[in-house]
XYZ file of C-alpha atoms in Angstrom:
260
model
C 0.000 0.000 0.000
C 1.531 3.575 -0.929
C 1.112 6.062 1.301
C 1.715 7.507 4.672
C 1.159 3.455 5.918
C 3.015 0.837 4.297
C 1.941 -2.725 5.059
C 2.678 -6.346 4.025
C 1.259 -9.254 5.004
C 3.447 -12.925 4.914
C 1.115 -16.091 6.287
C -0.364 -14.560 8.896
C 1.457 -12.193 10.137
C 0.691 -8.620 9.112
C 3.335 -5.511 9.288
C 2.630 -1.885 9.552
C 5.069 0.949 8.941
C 4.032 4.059 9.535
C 6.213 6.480 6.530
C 5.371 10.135 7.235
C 8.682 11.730 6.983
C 10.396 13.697 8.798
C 8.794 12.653 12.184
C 6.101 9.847 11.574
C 3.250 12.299 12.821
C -0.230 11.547 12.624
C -2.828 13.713 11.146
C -6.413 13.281 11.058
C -6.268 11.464 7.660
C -3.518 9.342 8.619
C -5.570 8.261 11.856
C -8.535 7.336 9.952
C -6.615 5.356 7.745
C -4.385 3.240 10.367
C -8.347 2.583 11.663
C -9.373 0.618 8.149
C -5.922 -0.635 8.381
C -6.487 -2.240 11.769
C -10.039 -2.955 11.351
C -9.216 -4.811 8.577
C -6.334 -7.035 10.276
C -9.000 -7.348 13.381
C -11.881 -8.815 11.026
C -9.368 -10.976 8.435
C -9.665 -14.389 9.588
C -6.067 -15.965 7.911
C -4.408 -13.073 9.742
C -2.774 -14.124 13.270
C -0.619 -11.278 14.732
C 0.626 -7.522 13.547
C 3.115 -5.651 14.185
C 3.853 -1.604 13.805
C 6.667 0.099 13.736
C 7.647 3.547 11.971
C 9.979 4.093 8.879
C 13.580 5.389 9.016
C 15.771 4.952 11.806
C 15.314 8.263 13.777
C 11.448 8.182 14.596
C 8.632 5.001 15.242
C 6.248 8.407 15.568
C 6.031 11.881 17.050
C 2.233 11.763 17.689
C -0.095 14.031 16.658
C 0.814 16.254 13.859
C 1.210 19.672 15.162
C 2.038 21.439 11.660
C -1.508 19.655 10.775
C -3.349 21.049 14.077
C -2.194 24.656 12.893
C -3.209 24.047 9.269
C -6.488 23.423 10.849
C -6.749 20.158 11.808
C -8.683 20.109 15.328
C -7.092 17.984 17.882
C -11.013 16.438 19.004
C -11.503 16.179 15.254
C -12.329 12.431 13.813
C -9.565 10.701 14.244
C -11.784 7.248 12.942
C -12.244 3.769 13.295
C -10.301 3.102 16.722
C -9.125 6.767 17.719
C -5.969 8.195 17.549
C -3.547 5.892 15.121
C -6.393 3.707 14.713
C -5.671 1.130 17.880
C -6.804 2.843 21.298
C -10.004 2.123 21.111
C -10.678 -0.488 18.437
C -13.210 -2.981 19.539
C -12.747 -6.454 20.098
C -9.060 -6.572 18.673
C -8.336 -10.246 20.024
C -5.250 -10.501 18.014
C -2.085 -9.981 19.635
C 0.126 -6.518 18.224
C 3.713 -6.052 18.456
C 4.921 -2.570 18.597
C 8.951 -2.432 17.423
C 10.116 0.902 18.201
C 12.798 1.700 16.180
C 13.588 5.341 17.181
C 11.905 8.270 19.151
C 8.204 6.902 20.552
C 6.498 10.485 22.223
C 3.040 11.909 22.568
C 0.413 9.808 20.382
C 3.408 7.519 19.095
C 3.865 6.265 22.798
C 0.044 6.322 23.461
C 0.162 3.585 20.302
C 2.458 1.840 21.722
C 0.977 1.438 24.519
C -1.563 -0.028 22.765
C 0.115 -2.829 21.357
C 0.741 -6.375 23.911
C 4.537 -6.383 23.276
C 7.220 -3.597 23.066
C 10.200 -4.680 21.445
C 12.748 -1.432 21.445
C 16.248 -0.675 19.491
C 18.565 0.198 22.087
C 18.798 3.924 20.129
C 14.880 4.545 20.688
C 14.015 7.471 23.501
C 10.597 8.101 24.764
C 8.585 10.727 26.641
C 5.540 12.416 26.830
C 5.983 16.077 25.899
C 2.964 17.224 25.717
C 2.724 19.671 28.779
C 4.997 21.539 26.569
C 2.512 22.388 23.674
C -0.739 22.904 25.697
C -2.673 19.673 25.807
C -2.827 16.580 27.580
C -1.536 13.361 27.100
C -5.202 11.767 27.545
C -4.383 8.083 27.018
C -1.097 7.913 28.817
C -2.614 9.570 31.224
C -4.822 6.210 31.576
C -3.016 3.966 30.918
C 0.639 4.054 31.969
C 0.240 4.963 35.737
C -1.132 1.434 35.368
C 1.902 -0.044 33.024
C 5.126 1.205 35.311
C 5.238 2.584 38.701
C 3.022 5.566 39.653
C 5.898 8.071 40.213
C 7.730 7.362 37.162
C 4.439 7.799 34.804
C 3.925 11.621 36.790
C 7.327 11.969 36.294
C 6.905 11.407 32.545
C 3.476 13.181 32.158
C 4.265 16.008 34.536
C 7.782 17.096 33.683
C 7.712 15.282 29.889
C 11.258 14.063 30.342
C 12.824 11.713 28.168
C 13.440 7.738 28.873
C 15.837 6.039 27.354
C 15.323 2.515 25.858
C 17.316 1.108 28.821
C 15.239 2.981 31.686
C 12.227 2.187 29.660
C 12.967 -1.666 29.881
C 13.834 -1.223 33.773
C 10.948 0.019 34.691
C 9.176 -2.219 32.369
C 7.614 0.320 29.568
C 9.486 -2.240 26.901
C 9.904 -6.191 26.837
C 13.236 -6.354 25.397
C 16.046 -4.168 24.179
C 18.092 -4.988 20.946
C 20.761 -3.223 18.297
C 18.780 -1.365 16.024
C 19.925 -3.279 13.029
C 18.194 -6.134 14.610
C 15.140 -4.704 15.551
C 12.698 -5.873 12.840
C 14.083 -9.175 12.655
C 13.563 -10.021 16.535
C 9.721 -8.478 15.570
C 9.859 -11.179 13.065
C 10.842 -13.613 15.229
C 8.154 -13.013 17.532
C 5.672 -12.141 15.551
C 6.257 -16.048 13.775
C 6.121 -17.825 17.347
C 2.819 -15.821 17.894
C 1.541 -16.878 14.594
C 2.486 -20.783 15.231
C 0.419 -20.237 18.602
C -2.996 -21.322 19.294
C -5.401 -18.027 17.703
C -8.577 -18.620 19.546
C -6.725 -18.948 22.957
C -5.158 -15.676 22.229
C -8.566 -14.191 21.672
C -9.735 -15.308 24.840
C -6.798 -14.115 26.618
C -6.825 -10.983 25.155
C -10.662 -10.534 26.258
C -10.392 -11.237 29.676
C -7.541 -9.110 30.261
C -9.152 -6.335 28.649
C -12.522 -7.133 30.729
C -10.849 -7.540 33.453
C -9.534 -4.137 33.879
C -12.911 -2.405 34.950
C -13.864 -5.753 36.922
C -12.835 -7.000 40.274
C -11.077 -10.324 40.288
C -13.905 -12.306 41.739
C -16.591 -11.085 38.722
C -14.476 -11.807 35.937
C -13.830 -15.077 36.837
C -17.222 -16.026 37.658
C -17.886 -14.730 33.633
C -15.010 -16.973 32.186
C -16.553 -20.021 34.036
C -19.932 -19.216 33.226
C -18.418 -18.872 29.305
C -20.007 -14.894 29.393
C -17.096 -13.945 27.456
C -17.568 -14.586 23.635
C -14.082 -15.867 23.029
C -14.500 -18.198 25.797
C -17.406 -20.013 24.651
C -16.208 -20.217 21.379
C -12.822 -21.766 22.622
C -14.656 -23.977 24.893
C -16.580 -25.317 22.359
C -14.000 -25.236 19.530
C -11.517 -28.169 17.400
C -8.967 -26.582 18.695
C -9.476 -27.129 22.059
C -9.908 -31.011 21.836
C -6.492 -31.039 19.359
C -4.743 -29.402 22.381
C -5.871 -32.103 24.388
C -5.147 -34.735 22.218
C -1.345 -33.883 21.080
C -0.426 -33.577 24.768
C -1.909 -37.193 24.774
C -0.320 -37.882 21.899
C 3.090 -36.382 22.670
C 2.879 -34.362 19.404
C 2.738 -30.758 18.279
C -0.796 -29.377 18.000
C -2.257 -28.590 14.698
C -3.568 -25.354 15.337
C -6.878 -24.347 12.683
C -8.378 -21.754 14.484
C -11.986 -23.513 14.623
């Protein structure tokens, strides 16, 4: 796909690249486009995993677009299917996403990050949430990391908009793993390809309840995965895929995973 979003898709694994030179920003269009993008990985049933990541080796993204904003793009405009950069608020992605940063991740590129189930850094990649500086709030950081790395750190971050490096960013557990930058997409890769030989409907469920679970107290949420009130649970309960677990542990085999 030409454009400001580049993707490929190999089996099913499907790669996003977000190519907005200089900085990777986001506009409104852009937003509503990494939406369909997303949607479109969420409801394709051959696809397994994704990963996003930004061209070049200086930026994954800078956020919102602020040379957009003053062109007239308004920052509570439509940013589309899924919100800002298309995955904050997408519904029922059950798919697992990869973010591999491969250079400075601030404002809305962190808040995307964020968003994705593994961060996988180059050791070269900074972060930080500047936007005290320009006016406006970091709305979904503001949500979500106080809950992803220790309280203090995240008001550090949000209050003072200082920068991380990839190292303090993987100590206190912003990142999964730090690697060379020439290396970056290829440990993605590597991931992304276990994840894809992995068991899809389990992920589903996995990725439900941990999303449910975040609004729920412990005791509710299991009572609805035993009950089978979560879609994904029912479906894996009563799925092939289930019983060929099962039966290559019996067997002493590799499942054969289908999905069904």
């Amino acid at each position: 796909m030409n454009g400001p979003i580049r993707c490929r898709r190999v089996g099913g694994i499907f790669e996003v690249i977000i190519d907005r030179p200089k900085a990777n920003a986001i506009d409104l269009m852009t937003s509503r486009l990494m939406g369909e993008i997303f949607r479109d990985f969420r409801d394709d049933p051959d696809l397994r995993v994704a990963i996003v990541s930004g061209a070049g080796d200086k930026f994954f993204c800078a956020g919102w677009d602020l040379k957009a904003a003053a062109a007239g793009d308004a920052v509570d405009g439509d940013y589309g299917i899924g919100g800002f950069g298309g995955l904050q608020e997408l519904r029922d992605l059950n798919k697992p996403v990869i973010a591999a940063i491969n250079g400075i991740c601030c404002g809305g590129g962190l808040e995307i990050a964020l968003s994705a189930d593994m961060i996988i850094t180059a050791d070269s990649a900074t972060f930080a949430l500047p936007e005290i500086r320009s006016g406006t709030v970091a709305d979904a950081a503001s949500i979500k990391l106080p809950k992803r790395i220790p309280y203090h750190i995240a008001m550090d971050m949000l209050l003072t908009g200082r920068w991380l490096t990839a190292e303090e960013a993987h100590r206190w557990g912003l990142v999964n793993e730090v690697v060379p930058f020439e290396t970056l997409m290829q440990r993605a890769w590597e991931l992304a390809r276990l994840i894809e030989s992995g068991p899809p409907l389990v992920y589903a469920a996995i990725k439900e309840i941990v999303r449910e679970a975040e609004g729920r107290d412990f005791s509710s949420t299991m009572n609805k995965v035993t009950k089978r009130q979560f879609k994904t649970v029912d479906v894996l309960y009563s799925s092939d895929d289930q019983l060929e677990g099962a039966k290559a542990f019996a067997e002493k085999r590799d499942p054969v995973w289908k999905g069904r």
